[in-house]
mmCIF file of C-alpha atoms and ligand atoms in Angstrom:
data_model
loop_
_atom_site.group_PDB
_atom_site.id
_atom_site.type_symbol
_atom_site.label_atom_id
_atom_site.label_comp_id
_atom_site.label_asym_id
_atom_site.label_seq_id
_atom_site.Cartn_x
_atom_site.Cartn_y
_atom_site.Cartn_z
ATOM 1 C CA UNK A 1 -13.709 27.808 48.559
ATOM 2 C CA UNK A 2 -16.285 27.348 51.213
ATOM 3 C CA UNK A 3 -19.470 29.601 51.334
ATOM 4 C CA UNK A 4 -22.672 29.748 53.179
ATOM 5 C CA UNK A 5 -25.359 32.164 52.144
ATOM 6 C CA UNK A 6 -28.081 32.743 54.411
ATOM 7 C CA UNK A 7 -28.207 29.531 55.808
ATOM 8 C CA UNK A 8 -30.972 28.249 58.341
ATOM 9 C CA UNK A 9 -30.907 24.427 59.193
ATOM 10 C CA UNK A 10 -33.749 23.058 61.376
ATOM 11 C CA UNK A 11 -33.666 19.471 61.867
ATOM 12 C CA UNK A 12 -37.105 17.657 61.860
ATOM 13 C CA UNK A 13 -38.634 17.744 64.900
ATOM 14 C CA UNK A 14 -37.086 20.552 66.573
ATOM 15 C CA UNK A 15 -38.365 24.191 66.709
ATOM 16 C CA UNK A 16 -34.910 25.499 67.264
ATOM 17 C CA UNK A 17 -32.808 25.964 64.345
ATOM 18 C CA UNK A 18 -29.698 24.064 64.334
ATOM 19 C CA UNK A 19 -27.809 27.293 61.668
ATOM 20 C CA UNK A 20 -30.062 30.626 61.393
ATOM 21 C CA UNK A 21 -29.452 32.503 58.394
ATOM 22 C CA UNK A 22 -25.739 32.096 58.614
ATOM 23 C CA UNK A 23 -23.526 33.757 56.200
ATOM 24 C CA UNK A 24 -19.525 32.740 56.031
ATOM 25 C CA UNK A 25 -16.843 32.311 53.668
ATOM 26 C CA UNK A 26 -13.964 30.672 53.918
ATOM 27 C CA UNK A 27 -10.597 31.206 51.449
ATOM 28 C CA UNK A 28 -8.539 28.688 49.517
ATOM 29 C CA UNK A 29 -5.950 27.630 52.143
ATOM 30 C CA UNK A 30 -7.191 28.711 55.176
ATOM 31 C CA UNK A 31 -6.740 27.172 58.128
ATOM 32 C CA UNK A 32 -10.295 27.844 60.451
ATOM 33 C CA UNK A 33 -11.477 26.872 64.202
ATOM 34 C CA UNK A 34 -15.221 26.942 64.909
ATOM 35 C CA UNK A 35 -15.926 26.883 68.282
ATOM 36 C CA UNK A 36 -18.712 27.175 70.604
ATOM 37 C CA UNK A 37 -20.625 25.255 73.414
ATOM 38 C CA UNK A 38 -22.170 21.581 72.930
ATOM 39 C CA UNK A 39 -24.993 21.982 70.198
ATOM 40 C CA UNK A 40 -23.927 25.513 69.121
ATOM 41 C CA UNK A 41 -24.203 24.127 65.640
ATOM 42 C CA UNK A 42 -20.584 23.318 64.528
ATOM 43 C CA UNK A 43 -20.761 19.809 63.470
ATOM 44 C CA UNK A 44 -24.161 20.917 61.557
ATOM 45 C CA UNK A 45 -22.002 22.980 59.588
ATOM 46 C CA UNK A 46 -19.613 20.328 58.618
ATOM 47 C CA UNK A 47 -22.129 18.246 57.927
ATOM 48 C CA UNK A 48 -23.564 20.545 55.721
ATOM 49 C CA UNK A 49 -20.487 20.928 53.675
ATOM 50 C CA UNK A 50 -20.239 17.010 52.752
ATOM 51 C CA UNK A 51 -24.160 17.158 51.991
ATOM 52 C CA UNK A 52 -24.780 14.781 54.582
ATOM 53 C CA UNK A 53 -27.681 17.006 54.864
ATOM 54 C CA UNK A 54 -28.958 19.758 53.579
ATOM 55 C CA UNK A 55 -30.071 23.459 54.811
ATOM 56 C CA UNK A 56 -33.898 24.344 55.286
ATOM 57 C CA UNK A 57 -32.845 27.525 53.277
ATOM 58 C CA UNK A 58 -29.873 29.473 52.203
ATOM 59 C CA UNK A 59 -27.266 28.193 49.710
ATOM 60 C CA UNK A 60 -23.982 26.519 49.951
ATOM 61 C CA UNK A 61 -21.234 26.697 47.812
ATOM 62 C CA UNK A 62 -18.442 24.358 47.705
ATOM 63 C CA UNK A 63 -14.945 24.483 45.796
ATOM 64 C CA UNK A 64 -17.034 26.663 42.958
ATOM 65 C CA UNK A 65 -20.230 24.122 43.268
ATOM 66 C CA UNK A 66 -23.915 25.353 44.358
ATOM 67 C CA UNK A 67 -24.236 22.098 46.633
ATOM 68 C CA UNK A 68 -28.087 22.625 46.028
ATOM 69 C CA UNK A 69 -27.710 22.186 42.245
ATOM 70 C CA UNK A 70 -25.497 19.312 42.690
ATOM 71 C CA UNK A 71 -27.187 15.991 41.808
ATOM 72 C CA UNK A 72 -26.886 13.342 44.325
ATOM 73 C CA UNK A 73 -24.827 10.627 41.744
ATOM 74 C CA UNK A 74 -22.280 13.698 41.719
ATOM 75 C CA UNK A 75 -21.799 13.782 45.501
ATOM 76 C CA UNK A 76 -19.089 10.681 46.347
ATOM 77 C CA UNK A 77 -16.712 13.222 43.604
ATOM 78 C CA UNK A 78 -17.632 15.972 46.088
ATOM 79 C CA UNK A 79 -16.660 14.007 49.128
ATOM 80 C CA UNK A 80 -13.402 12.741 47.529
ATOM 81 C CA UNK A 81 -12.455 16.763 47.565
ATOM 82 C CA UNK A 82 -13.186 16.784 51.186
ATOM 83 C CA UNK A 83 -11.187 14.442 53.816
ATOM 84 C CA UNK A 84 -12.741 13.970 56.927
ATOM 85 C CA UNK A 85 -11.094 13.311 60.100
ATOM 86 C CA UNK A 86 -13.185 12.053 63.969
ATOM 87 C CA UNK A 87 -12.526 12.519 67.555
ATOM 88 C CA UNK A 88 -13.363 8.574 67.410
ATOM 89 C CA UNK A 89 -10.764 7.757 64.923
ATOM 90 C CA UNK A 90 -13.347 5.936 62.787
ATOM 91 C CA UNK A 91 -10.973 3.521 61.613
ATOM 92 C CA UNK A 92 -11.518 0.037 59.903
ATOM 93 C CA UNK A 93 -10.841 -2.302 63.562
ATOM 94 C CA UNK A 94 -9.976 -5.420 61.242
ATOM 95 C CA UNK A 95 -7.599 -3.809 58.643
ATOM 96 C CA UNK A 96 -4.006 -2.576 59.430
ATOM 97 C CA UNK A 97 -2.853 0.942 59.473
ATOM 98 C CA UNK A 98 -1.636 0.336 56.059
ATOM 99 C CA UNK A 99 -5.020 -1.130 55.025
ATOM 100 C CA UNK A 100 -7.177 1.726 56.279
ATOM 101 C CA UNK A 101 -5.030 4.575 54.278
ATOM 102 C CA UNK A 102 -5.067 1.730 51.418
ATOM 103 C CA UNK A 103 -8.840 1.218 51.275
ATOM 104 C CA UNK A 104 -9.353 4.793 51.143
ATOM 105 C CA UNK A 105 -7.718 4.766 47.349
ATOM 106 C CA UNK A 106 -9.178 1.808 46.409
ATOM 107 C CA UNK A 107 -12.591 2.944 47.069
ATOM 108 C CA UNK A 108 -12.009 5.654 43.967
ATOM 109 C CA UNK A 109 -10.252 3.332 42.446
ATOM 110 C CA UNK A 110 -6.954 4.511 42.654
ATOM 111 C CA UNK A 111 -4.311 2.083 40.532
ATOM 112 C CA UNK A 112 -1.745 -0.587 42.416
ATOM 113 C CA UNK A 113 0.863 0.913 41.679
ATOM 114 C CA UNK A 114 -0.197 4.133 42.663
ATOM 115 C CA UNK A 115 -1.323 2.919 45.615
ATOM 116 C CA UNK A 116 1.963 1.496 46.726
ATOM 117 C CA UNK A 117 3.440 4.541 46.615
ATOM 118 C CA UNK A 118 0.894 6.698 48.008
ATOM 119 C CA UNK A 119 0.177 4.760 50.932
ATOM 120 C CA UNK A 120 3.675 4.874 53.073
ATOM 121 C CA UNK A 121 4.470 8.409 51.637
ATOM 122 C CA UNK A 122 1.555 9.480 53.752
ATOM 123 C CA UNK A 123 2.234 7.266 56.626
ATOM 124 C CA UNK A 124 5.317 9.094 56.724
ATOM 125 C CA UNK A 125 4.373 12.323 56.423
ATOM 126 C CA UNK A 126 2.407 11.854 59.527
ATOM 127 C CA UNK A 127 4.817 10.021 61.606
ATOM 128 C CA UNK A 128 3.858 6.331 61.367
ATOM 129 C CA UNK A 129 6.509 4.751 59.482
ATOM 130 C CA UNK A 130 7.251 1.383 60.267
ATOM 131 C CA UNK A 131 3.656 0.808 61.832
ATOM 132 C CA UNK A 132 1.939 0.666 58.860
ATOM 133 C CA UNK A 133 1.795 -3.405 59.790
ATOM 134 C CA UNK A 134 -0.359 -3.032 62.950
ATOM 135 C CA UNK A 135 -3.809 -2.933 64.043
ATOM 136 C CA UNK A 136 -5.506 -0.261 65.369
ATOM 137 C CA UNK A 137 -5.921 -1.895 68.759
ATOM 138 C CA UNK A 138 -2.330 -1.981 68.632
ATOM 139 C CA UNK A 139 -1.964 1.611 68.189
ATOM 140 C CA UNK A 140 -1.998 4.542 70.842
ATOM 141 C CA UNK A 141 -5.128 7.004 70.694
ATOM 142 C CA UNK A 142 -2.703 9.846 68.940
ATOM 143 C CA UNK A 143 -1.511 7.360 66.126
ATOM 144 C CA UNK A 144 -5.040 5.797 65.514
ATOM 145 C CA UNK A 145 -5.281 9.596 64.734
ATOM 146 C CA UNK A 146 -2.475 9.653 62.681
ATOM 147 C CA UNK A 147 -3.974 6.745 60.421
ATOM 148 C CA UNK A 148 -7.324 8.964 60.271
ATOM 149 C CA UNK A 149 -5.531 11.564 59.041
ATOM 150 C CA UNK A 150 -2.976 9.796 56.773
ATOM 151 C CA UNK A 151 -6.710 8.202 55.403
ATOM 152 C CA UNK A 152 -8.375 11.454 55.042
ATOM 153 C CA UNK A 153 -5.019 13.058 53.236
ATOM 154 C CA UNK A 154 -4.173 10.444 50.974
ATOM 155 C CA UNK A 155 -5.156 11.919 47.901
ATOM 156 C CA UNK A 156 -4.421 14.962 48.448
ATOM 157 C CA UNK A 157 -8.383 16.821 49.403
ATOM 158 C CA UNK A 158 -8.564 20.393 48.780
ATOM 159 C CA UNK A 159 -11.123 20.434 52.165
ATOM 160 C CA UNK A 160 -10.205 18.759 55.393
ATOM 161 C CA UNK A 161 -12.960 19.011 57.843
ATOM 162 C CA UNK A 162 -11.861 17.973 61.701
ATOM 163 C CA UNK A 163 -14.674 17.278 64.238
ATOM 164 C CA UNK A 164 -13.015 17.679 67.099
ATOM 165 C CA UNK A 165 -9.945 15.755 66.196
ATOM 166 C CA UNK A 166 -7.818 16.124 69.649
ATOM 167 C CA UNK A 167 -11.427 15.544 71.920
ATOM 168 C CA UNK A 168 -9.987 11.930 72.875
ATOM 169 C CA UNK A 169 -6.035 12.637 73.224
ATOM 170 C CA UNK A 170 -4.010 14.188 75.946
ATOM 171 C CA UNK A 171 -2.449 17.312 75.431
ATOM 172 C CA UNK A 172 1.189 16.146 74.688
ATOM 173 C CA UNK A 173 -0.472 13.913 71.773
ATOM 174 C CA UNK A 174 -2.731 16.787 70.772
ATOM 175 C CA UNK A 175 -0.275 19.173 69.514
ATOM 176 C CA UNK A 176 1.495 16.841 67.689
ATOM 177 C CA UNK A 177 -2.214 16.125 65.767
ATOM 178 C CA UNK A 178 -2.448 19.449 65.159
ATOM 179 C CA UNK A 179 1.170 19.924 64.325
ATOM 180 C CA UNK A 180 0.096 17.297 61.282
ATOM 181 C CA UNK A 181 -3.031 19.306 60.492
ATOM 182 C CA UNK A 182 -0.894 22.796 60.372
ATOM 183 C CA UNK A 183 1.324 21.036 58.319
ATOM 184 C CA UNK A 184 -1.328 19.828 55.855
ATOM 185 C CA UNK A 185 -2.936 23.623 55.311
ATOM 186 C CA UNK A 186 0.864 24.630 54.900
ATOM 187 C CA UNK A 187 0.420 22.365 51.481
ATOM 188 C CA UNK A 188 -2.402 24.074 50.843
ATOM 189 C CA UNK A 189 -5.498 22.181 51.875
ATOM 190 C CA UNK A 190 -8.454 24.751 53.575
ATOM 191 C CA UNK A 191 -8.272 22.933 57.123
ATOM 192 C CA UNK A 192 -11.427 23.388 59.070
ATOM 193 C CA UNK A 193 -12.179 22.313 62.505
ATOM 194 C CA UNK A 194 -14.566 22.325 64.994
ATOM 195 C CA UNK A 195 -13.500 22.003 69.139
ATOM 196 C CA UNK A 196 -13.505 22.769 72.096
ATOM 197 C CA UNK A 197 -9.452 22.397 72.556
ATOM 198 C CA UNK A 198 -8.194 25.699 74.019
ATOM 199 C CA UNK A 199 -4.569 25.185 74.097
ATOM 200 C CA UNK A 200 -5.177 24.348 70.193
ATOM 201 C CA UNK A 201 -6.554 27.031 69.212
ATOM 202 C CA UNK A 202 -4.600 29.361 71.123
ATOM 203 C CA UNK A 203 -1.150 28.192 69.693
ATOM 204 C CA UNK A 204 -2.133 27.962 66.190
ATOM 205 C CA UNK A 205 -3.267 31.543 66.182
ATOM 206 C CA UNK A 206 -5.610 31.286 63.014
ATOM 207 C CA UNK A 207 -9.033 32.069 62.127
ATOM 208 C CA UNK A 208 -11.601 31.485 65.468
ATOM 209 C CA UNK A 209 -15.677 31.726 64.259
ATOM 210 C CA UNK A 210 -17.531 31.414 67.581
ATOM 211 C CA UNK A 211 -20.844 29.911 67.421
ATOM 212 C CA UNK A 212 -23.534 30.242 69.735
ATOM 213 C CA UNK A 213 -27.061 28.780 69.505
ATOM 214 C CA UNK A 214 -26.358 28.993 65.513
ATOM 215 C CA UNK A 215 -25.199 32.381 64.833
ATOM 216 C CA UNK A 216 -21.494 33.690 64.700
ATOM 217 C CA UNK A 217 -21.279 35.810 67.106
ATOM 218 C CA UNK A 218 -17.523 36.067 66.671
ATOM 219 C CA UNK A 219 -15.316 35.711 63.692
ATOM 220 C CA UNK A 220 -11.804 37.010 64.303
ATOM 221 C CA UNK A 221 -8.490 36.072 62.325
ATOM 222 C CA UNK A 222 -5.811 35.799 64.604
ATOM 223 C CA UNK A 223 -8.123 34.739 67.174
ATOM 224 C CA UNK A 224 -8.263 32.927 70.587
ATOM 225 C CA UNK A 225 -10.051 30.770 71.885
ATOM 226 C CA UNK A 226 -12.382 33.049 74.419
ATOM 227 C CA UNK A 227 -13.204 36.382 72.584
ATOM 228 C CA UNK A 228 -13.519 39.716 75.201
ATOM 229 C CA UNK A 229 -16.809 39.103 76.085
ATOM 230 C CA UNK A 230 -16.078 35.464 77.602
ATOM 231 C CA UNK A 231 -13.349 37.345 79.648
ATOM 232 C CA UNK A 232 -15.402 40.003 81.182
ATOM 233 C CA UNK A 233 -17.516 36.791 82.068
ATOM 234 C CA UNK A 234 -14.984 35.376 83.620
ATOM 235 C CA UNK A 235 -14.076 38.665 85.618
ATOM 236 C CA UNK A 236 -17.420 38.905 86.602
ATOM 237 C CA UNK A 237 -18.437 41.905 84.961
ATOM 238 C CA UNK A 238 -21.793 41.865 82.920
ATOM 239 C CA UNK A 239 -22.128 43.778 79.446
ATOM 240 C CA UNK A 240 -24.442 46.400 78.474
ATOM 241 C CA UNK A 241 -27.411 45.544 76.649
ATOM 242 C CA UNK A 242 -29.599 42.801 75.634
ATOM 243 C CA UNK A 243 -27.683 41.317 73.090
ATOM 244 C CA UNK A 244 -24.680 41.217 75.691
ATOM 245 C CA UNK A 245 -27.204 39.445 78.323
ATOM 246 C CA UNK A 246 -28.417 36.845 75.975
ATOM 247 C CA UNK A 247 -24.669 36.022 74.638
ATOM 248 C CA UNK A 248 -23.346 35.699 78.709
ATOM 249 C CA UNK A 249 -26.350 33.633 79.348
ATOM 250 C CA UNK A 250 -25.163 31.230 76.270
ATOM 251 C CA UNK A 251 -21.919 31.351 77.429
ATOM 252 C CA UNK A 252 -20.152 28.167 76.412
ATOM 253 C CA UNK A 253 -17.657 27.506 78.846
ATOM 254 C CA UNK A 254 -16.888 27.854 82.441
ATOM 255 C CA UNK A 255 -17.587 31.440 83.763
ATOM 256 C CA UNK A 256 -20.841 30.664 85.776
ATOM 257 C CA UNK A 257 -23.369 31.586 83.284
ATOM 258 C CA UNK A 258 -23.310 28.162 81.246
ATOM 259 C CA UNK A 259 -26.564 26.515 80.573
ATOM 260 C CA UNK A 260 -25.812 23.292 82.101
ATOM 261 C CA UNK A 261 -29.041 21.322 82.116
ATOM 262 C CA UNK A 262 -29.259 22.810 78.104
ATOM 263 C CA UNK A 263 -25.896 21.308 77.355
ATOM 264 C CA UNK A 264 -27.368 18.385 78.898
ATOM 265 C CA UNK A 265 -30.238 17.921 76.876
ATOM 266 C CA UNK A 266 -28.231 18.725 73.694
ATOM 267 C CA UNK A 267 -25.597 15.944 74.522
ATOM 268 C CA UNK A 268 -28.646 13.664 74.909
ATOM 269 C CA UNK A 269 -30.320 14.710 71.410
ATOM 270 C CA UNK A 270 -26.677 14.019 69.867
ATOM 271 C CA UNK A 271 -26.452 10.604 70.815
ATOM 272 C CA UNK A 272 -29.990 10.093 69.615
ATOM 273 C CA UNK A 273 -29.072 11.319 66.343
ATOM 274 C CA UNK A 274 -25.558 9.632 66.332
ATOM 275 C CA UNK A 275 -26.528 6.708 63.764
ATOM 276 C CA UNK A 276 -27.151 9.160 61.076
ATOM 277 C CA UNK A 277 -23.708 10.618 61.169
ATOM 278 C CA UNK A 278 -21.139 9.464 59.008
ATOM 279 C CA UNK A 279 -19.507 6.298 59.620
ATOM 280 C CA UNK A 280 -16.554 4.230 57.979
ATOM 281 C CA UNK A 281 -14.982 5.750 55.005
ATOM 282 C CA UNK A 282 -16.658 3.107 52.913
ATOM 283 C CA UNK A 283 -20.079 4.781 54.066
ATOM 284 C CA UNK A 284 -18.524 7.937 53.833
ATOM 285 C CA UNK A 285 -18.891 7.585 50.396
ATOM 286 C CA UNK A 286 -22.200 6.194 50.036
ATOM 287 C CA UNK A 287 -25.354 9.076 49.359
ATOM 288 C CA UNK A 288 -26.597 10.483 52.376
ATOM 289 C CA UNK A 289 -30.359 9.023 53.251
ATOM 290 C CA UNK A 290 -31.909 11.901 53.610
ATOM 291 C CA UNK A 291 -35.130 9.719 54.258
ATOM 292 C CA UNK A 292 -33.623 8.646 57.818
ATOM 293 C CA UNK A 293 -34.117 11.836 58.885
ATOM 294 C CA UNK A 294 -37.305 13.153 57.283
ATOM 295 C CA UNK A 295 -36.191 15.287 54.985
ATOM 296 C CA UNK A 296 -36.836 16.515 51.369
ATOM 297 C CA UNK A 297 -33.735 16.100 49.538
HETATM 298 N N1 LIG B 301 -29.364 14.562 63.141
HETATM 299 C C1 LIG B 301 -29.919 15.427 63.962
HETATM 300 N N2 LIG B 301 -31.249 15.398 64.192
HETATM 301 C C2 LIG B 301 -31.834 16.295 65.013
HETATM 302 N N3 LIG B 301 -31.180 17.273 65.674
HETATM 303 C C3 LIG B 301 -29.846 17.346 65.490
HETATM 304 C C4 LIG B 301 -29.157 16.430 64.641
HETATM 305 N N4 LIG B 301 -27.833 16.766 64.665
HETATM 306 C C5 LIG B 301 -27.703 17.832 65.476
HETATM 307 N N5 LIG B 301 -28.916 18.182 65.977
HETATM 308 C C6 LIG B 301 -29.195 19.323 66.856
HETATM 309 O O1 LIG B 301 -28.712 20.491 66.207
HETATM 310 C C7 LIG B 301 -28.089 21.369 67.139
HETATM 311 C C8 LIG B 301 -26.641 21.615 66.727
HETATM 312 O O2 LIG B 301 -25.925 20.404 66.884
HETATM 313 P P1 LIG B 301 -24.406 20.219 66.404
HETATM 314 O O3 LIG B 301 -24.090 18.748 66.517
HETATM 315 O O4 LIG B 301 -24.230 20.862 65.097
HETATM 316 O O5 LIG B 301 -23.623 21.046 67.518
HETATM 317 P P2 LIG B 301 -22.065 21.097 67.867
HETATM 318 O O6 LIG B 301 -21.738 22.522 68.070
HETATM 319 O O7 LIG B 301 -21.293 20.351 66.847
HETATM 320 O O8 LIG B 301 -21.965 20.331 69.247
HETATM 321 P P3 LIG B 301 -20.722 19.472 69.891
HETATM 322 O O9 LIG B 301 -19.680 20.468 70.291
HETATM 323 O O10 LIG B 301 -21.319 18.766 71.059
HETATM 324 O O11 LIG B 301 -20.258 18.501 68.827
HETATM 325 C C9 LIG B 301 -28.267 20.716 68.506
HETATM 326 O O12 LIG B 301 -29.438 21.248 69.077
HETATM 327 C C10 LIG B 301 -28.462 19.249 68.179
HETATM 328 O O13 LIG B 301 -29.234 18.610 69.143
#
C-alpha cells in the first residue's frame, strides 16, 4: 500500500538529511504509529506520501503508484486517496461543521444529492450529530477534531495520514479521537500517524516505527511507545557499543540524555518552514510548489 525504497530526503539548505536511505512498507489496512523526538523526520515522511515534496533519492510507492512517475496534473486524484487529518484542526473558521465535511466533496465534485447523504452519515459516525449547524469557534478542541476527521473520511480514503492528531487535546478527549481513528482502520483504511502521545500508542497496541535523526531504529508490531533501549535509559544503565551510545544520546524523550538545545533548534527550523506545509483542504488539493522550496520537481 505504502512503500519507501531507499529513501534519503535533504531539504535545501541543510546538510543533515531529513530521511536517509529509509526503507518501509506498510500493508493494506494497517493501522501504524511513527514516533520519535522533534525533527526525527516523521512529518517528512507524511509529507512525502502526499508529494508535497519529493525525496533527494529512493522511490516511493503509493496504493500501486511509483509517486516519481506520477505526473503532477495526476496528483489532486492521489491526494483524494489519502485524507489528512492536523493537530491544528485546519478547519474552514467561516463555514459550519457541516460546511467543512461538505466542501471537502464538492471540491471533487461530488453530486448534491450525494452530498446530502454523505455529509451527516459521517458526522455521525464520528459523534457530531446535531452540531453539524455550528462554527468551529463554537466547538470544543476534540470535536473541531471530529470535523477534521469526518472531512478527511468523507469519501471514504484508502490512506489516512494523522500528524499528531491528539497534540492539542487532553487525554479524556484523546482517546475518544483515537477511538474514531481505530474505528476507521477497522473499515479498512491504512491509518498512519505520527506523535508523541504515549498513552495512545500504548492502548492501541499496533505497529510502533521509531525514528531517530531519520533512520528506523525500531519497527515493532505490537509495539509501545518506548522500545527496551529507552527503558534501560530510563534505569540508568548505558548499552554496549557505539551504535547503543549514539541512539541514548538521540534519545527522544525524558531519560536525561535528550538533546535539548537540538530539539530547540529543530522546533525553530519548523516554524520557519511552516508556510510550506499544507494548509486548508482547498490547498490541500492544489500542486505542491516545489519552487518555494528550491527544489527540482
Ligand atoms: N520544509 C522544510 N525545509 C527545511 N527543513 C525542513 C522542512 N521540513 C522539515 N525540515 C527539517 O527536516 C527534519 C525533519 O523534520 P520533520 O518535520 O519531518 O520532523 P518530525 O519528526 O515530524 O518533528 P515533530 O515531531 O516536531 O513534528 C528537521 O531537521 C526539520 O528541521
Amino acid at each position: 500500500m505504502i512503500r519507501f525504497e531507499h529513501v534519503t530526503k535533504t531539504y535545501q539548505r541543510k546538510s543533515v538529511p531529513a530521511l536517509a536511505d529509509l526503507s518501509l512498507e506498510f500493508e493494506r489496512g494497517e493501522f501504524a504509529f511513527l514516533v520519535g523526538a522533534s525533527g526525527s523526520g516523521k512529518s517528512t515522511m507524511l509529507r512525502l506520501i502526499l508529494k508535497e515534496t519529493n525525496p533527494t533519492s529512493g522511490s516511493i510507492f503509493v496504493a500501486g503508484k511509483d509517486l516519481s512517475r506520477l505526473s503532477s496534473w495526476k496528483v489532486p486524484r492521489l491526494r483524494r486517496e489519502i485524507g489528512m487529518v492536523f493537530q491544528d484542526f485546519r478547519l474552514l473558521p467561516t463555514k459550519t461543521a457541516f460546511e467543512n465535511v461538505e466542501f471537502a466533496l464538492q471540491v471533487i465534485g461530488t453530486p448534491r444529492s450525494a452530498v446530502k447523504k454523505l455529509v451527516p452519515e459521517v458526522l455521525d459516525m464520528v459523534g457530531l450529530e446535531g452540531k453539524g449547524q455550528r462554527l468551529p469557534h463554537e466547538l470544543s478542541g476534540g470535536e473541531q477534531q471530529r470535523v477534521a476527521i469526518a472531512r478527511a473520511y468523507v469519501n471514504r480514503p484508502t490512506i489516512l495520514l494523522a500528524d499528531e492528531p491528539t497534540g492539542n487535546l487532553d487525554p479524556e478527549t484523546a482517546k475518544g479521537i483515537m477511538d474514531i481513528l481505530a474505528d476507521i482502520n477497522e473499515r479498512g483504511t491504512t491509518v498512519l500517524m505520527a506523535t508523541h502521545d504515549e498513552k495512545a500508542v500504548n492502548r492501541l497496541s499496533k505497529r510502533v516505527v521509531e525514528l531517530v535523526d531519520g533512520h528506523v531504529v525500531r519497527d515493532e508490531m505490537r509495539g509501545h511507545y518506548r522500545g527496551a533501549a529507552d527503558e534501560s535509559v530510563i534505569s540508568g544503565a548505558v548499552p554496549d557499543g557505539d551504535a547503543a551510545g549514539e541512539r541514548q544520546a538521540s534519545a527522544p524523550f525524558p531519560g536525561g540524555s535528550a538533546r535539548a538545545s537540538d530539539v530547540a533548534y529543530e522546533r525553530f527550523d519548523e516554524s520557519a518552514s511552516e508556510g510550506e506545509r499544507m494548509g486548508d483542504l482547498d490547498r490541500a488539493f492544489e500542486e505542491t510548489d516545489e519552487r518555494e522550496e528550491g527544489e527540482i520537481a
